[in-house]
Coordinates of C-alpha atoms and ligand atoms in Angstrom, one line a residue:
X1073 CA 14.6 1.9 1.8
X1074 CA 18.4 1.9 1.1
X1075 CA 21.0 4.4 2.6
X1076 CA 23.3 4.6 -0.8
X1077 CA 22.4 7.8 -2.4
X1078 CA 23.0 9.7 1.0
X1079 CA 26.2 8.8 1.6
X1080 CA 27.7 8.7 -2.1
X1081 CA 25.6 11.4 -3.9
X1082 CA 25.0 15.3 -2.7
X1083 CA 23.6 18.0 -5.1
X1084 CA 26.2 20.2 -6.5
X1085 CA 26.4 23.2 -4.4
X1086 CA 26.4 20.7 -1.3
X1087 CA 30.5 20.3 -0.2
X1088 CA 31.8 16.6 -0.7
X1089 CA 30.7 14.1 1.7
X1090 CA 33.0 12.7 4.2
X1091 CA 33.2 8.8 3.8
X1092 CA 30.7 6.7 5.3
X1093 CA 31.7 2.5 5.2
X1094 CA 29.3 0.4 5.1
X1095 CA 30.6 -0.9 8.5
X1096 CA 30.5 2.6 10.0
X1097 CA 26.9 3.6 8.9
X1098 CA 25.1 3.3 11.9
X1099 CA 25.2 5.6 15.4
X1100 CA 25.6 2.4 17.4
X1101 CA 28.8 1.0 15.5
X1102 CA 32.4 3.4 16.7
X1103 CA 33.5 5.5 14.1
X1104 CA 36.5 7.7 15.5
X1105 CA 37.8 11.0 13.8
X1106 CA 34.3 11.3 11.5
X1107 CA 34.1 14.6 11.5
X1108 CA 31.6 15.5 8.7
X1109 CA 31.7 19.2 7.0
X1110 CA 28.9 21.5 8.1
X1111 CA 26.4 22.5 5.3
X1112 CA 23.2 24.6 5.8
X1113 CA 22.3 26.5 1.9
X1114 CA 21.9 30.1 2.4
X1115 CA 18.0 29.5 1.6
X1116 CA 17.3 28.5 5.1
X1117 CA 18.3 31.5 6.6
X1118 CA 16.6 33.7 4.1
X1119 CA 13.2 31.2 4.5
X1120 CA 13.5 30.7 8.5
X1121 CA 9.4 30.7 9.2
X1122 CA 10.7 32.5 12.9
X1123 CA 11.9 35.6 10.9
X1124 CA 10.4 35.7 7.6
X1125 CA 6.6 35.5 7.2
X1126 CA 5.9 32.5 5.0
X1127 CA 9.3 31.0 6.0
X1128 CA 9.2 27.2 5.1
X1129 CA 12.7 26.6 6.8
X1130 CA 12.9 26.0 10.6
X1131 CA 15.4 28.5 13.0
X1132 CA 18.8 27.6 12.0
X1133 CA 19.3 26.8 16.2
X1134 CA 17.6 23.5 16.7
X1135 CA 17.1 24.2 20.2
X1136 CA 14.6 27.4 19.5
X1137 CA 13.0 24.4 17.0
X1138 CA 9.0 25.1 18.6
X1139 CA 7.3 22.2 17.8
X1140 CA 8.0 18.1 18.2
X1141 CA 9.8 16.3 15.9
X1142 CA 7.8 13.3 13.7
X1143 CA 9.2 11.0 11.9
X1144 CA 7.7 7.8 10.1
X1145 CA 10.6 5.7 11.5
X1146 CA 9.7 6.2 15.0
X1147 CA 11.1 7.9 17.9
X1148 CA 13.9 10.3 17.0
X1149 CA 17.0 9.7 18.6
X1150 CA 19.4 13.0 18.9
X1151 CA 23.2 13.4 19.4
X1152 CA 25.4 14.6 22.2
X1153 CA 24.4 18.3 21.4
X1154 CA 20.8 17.7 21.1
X1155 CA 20.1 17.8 17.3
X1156 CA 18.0 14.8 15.6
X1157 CA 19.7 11.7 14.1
X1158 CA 19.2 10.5 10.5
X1159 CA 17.7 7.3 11.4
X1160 CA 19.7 5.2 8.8
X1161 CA 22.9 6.6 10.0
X1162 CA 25.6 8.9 9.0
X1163 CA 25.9 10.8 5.8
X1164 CA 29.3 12.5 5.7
X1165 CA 27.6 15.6 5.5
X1166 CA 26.4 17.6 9.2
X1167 CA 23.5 20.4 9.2
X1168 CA 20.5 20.3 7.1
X1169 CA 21.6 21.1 3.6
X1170 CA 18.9 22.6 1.2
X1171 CA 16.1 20.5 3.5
X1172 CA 14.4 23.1 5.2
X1173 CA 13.3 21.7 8.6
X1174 CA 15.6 19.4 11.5
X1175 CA 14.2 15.9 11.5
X1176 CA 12.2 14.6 8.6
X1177 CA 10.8 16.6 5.9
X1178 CA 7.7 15.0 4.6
X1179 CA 7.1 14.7 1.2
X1180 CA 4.1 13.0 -1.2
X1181 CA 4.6 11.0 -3.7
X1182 CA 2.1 10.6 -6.5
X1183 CA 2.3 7.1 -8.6
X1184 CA 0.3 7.0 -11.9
X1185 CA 0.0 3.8 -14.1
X1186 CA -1.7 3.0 -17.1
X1187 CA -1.9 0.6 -20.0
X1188 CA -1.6 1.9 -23.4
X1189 CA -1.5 -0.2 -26.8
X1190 CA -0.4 -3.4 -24.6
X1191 CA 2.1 -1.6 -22.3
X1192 CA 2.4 -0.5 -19.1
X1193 CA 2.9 2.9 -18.3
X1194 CA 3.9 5.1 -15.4
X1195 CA 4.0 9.2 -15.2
X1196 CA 7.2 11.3 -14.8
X1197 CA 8.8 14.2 -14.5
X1198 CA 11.8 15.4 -15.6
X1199 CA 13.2 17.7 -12.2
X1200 CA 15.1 20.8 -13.1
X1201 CA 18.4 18.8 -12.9
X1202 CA 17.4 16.6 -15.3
X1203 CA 16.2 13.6 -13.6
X1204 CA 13.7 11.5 -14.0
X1205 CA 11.5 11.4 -10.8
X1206 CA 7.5 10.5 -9.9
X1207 CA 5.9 14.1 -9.1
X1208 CA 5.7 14.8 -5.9
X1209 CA 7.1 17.4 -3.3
X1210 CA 7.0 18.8 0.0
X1211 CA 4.0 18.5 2.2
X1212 CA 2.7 21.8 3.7
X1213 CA 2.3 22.3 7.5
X1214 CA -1.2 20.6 8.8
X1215 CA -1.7 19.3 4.7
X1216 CA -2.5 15.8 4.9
X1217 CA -0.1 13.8 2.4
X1218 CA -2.8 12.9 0.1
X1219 CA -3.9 16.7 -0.5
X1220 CA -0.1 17.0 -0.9
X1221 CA 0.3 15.1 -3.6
X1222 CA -2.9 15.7 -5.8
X1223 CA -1.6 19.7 -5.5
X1224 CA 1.9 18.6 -6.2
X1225 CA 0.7 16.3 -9.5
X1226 CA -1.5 19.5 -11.0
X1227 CA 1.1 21.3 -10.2
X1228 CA 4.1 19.2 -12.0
X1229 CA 2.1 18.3 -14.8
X1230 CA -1.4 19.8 -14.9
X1231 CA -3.2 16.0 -14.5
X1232 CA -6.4 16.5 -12.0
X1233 CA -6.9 13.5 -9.9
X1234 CA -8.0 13.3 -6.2
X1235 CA -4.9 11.1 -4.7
X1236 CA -7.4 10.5 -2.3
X1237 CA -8.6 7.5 -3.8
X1238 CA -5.1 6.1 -4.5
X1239 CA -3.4 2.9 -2.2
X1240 CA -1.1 3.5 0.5
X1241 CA 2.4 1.9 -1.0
X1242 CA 4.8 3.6 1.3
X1243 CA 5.1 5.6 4.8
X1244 CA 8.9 6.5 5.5
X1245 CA 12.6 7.4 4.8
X1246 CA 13.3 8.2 1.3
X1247 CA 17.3 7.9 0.4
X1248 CA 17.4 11.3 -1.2
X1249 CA 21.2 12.7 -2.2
X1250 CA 19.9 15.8 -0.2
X1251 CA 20.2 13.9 3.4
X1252 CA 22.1 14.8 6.0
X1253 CA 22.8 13.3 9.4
X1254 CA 20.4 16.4 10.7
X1255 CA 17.6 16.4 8.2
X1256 CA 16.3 14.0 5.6
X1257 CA 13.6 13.4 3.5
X1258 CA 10.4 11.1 3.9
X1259 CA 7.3 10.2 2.1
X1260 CA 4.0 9.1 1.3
X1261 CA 3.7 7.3 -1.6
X1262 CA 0.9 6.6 -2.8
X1263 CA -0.8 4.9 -6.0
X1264 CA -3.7 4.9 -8.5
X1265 CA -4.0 2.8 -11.8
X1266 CA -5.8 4.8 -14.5
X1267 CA -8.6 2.5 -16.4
X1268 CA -8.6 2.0 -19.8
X1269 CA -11.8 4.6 -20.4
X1270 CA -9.6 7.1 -17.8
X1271 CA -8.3 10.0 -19.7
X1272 CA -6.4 13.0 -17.6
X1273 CA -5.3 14.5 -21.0
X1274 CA -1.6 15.3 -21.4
X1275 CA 1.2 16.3 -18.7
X1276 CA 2.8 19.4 -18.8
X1277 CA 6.1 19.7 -17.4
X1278 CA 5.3 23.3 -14.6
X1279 CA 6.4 24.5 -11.7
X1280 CA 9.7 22.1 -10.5
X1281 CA 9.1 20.1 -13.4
X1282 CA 10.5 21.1 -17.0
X1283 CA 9.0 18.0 -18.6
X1284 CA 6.2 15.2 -17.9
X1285 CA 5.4 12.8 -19.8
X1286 CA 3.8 8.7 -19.8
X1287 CA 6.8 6.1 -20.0
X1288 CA 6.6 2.6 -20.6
X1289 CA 8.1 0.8 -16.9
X1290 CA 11.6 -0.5 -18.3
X1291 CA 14.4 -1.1 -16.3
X1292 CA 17.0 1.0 -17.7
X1293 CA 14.9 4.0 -17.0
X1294 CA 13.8 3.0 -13.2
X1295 CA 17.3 2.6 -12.2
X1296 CA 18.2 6.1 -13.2
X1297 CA 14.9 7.5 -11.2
X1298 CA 15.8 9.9 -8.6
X1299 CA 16.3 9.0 -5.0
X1300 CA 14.1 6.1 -3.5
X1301 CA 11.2 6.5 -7.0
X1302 CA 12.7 3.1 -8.2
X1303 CA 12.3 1.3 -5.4
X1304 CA 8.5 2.9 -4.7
X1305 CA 7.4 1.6 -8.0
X1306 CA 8.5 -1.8 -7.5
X1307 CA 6.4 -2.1 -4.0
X1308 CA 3.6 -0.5 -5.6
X1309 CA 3.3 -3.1 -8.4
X1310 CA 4.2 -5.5 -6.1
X1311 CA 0.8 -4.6 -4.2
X1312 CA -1.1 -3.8 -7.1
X1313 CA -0.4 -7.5 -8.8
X1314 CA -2.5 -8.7 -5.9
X1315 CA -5.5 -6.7 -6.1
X1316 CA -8.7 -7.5 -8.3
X1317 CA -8.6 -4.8 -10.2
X1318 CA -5.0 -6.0 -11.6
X1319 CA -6.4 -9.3 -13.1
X1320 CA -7.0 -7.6 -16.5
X1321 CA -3.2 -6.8 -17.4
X1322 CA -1.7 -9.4 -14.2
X1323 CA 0.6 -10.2 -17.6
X1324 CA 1.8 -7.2 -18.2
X1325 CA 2.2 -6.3 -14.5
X1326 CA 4.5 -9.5 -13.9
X1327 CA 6.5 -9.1 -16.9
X1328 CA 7.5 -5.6 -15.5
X1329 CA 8.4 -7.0 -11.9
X1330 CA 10.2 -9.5 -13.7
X1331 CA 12.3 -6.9 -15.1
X1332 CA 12.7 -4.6 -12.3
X1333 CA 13.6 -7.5 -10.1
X1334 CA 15.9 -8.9 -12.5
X1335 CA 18.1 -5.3 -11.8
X1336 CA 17.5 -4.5 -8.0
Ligands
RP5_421 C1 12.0 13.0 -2.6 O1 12.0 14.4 -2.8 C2 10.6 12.6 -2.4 O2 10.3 11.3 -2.7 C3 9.8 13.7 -3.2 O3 9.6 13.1 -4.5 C4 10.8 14.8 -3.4 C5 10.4 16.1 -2.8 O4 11.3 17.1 -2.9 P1 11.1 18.3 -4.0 O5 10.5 17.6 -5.3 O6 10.1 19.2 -3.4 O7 12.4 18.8 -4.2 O8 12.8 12.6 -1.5

């Protein structure tokens, strides 16, 4: 996954990110005088899981962290003073943000297609800031990913569906405008294509979400999609053109991709 929307975008409360080149992205490659401002949102102090019961942010002093650090991406490297490294490279922005935990914070991602009258379909959610995204959210501690995102689909858009059964498109860094070099998010992204006879009845925008609803996969729209959602939806249909079960509508599947390419 790219490394575009954590160094040029950042929610608004987060304080302007310091510039990040191209040529001075990664840890390896010199990059004298960056000196990024320090952000942590007043939520993590208020949810630190060492001081408050049901606390989903970790202590705001990495060292007193209590537990190992995971990430998809492998090993985590760490800097001079110990805290972990965003494994793409430098963000403008030091801390954790809004993101609750040092390291990766894992999220699930739940991809839904379709084909109604002719026409592919995919299901969104419109987040609170206006954005188009796939539902999905954080994963709970010891919550496997797929329990994750079958909660976090009834709870976006009130759709039952065991995410159990769905394909495996992605393990790994998502470039989410939240990032820092300190914390960033992940995910598991996962897929399911809803035959024709399949009917989950119709999304509700709850919860994080104030709208859901089925939208035909056209460019104009994916490019807009929040953080790496774009880019998960082309690898999923890029897998799911191969599989058996995609000979029915392999049409309708290619003309999408041809699309979606066309704009990457
Ligand atoms: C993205 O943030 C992930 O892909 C996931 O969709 C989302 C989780 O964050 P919240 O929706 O809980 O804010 O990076």
């Amino acid at each position: 996954m790219a490394h575009e929307k954590a160094r040029k975008e950042r929610p608004s409360d987060y304080p302007e990110r310091a510039p990040v080149p191209d040529d001075r992205m990664e840890w390896a490659q010199a990059y004298p005088g960056y000196s990024p401002p320090f952000f942590e949102h007043d939520s993590l102090r208020r949810f630190d899981r060492t001081k408050t019961p049901g606390g989903w942010a970790d202590p705001a002093d990495h060292r007193q962290l209590g537990r190992a650090l995971f990430s998809y991406e492998g090993p985590v490297q760490k800097d001079a003073e110990e805290r972990p490294q965003n494994p793409r490279g430098r963000t403008g922005i030091g801390g954790r943000g809004k993101l609750g935990k040092w390291g990766a914070n894992q999220a699930a991602d739940a991809l839904l297609t379709r084909v109604r009258a002719g026409a592919l379909e995919l299901l969104l959610i419109q987040r609170k800031n206006g954005q188009w995204a796939l539902p999905g959210g954080m994963v709970d501690d010891g919550e496997a990913p797929q329990r994750a995102a079958t909660r976090e689909l009834e709870e976006e858009t009130g759709l039952v569906l065991d995410m159990g059964r769905a394909t495996l498109v992605y393990q790994g860094y998502v470039d989410d405008p939240r990032n820092t070099d300190h914390a960033w998010m992940e995910t598991t992204a996962l897929h399911a294509h809803l035959s024709d006879q399949e009917d989950l009845g119709t999304p509700k925008g709850m919860d994080d979400a104030q709208d859901a609803a089925w939208q035909p996969v056209r460019a104009p729209l994916f490019d807009t999609l929040f953080a790496s959602h774009g880019d998960l939806v082309r690898s999923a249909l890029d897998s799911f053109q191969k599989s058996p079960s995609a000979a029915p509508i392999l049409g309708q599947i290619q003309a999408v991709l041809r699309e979606l390419h066309h704009t990457s």
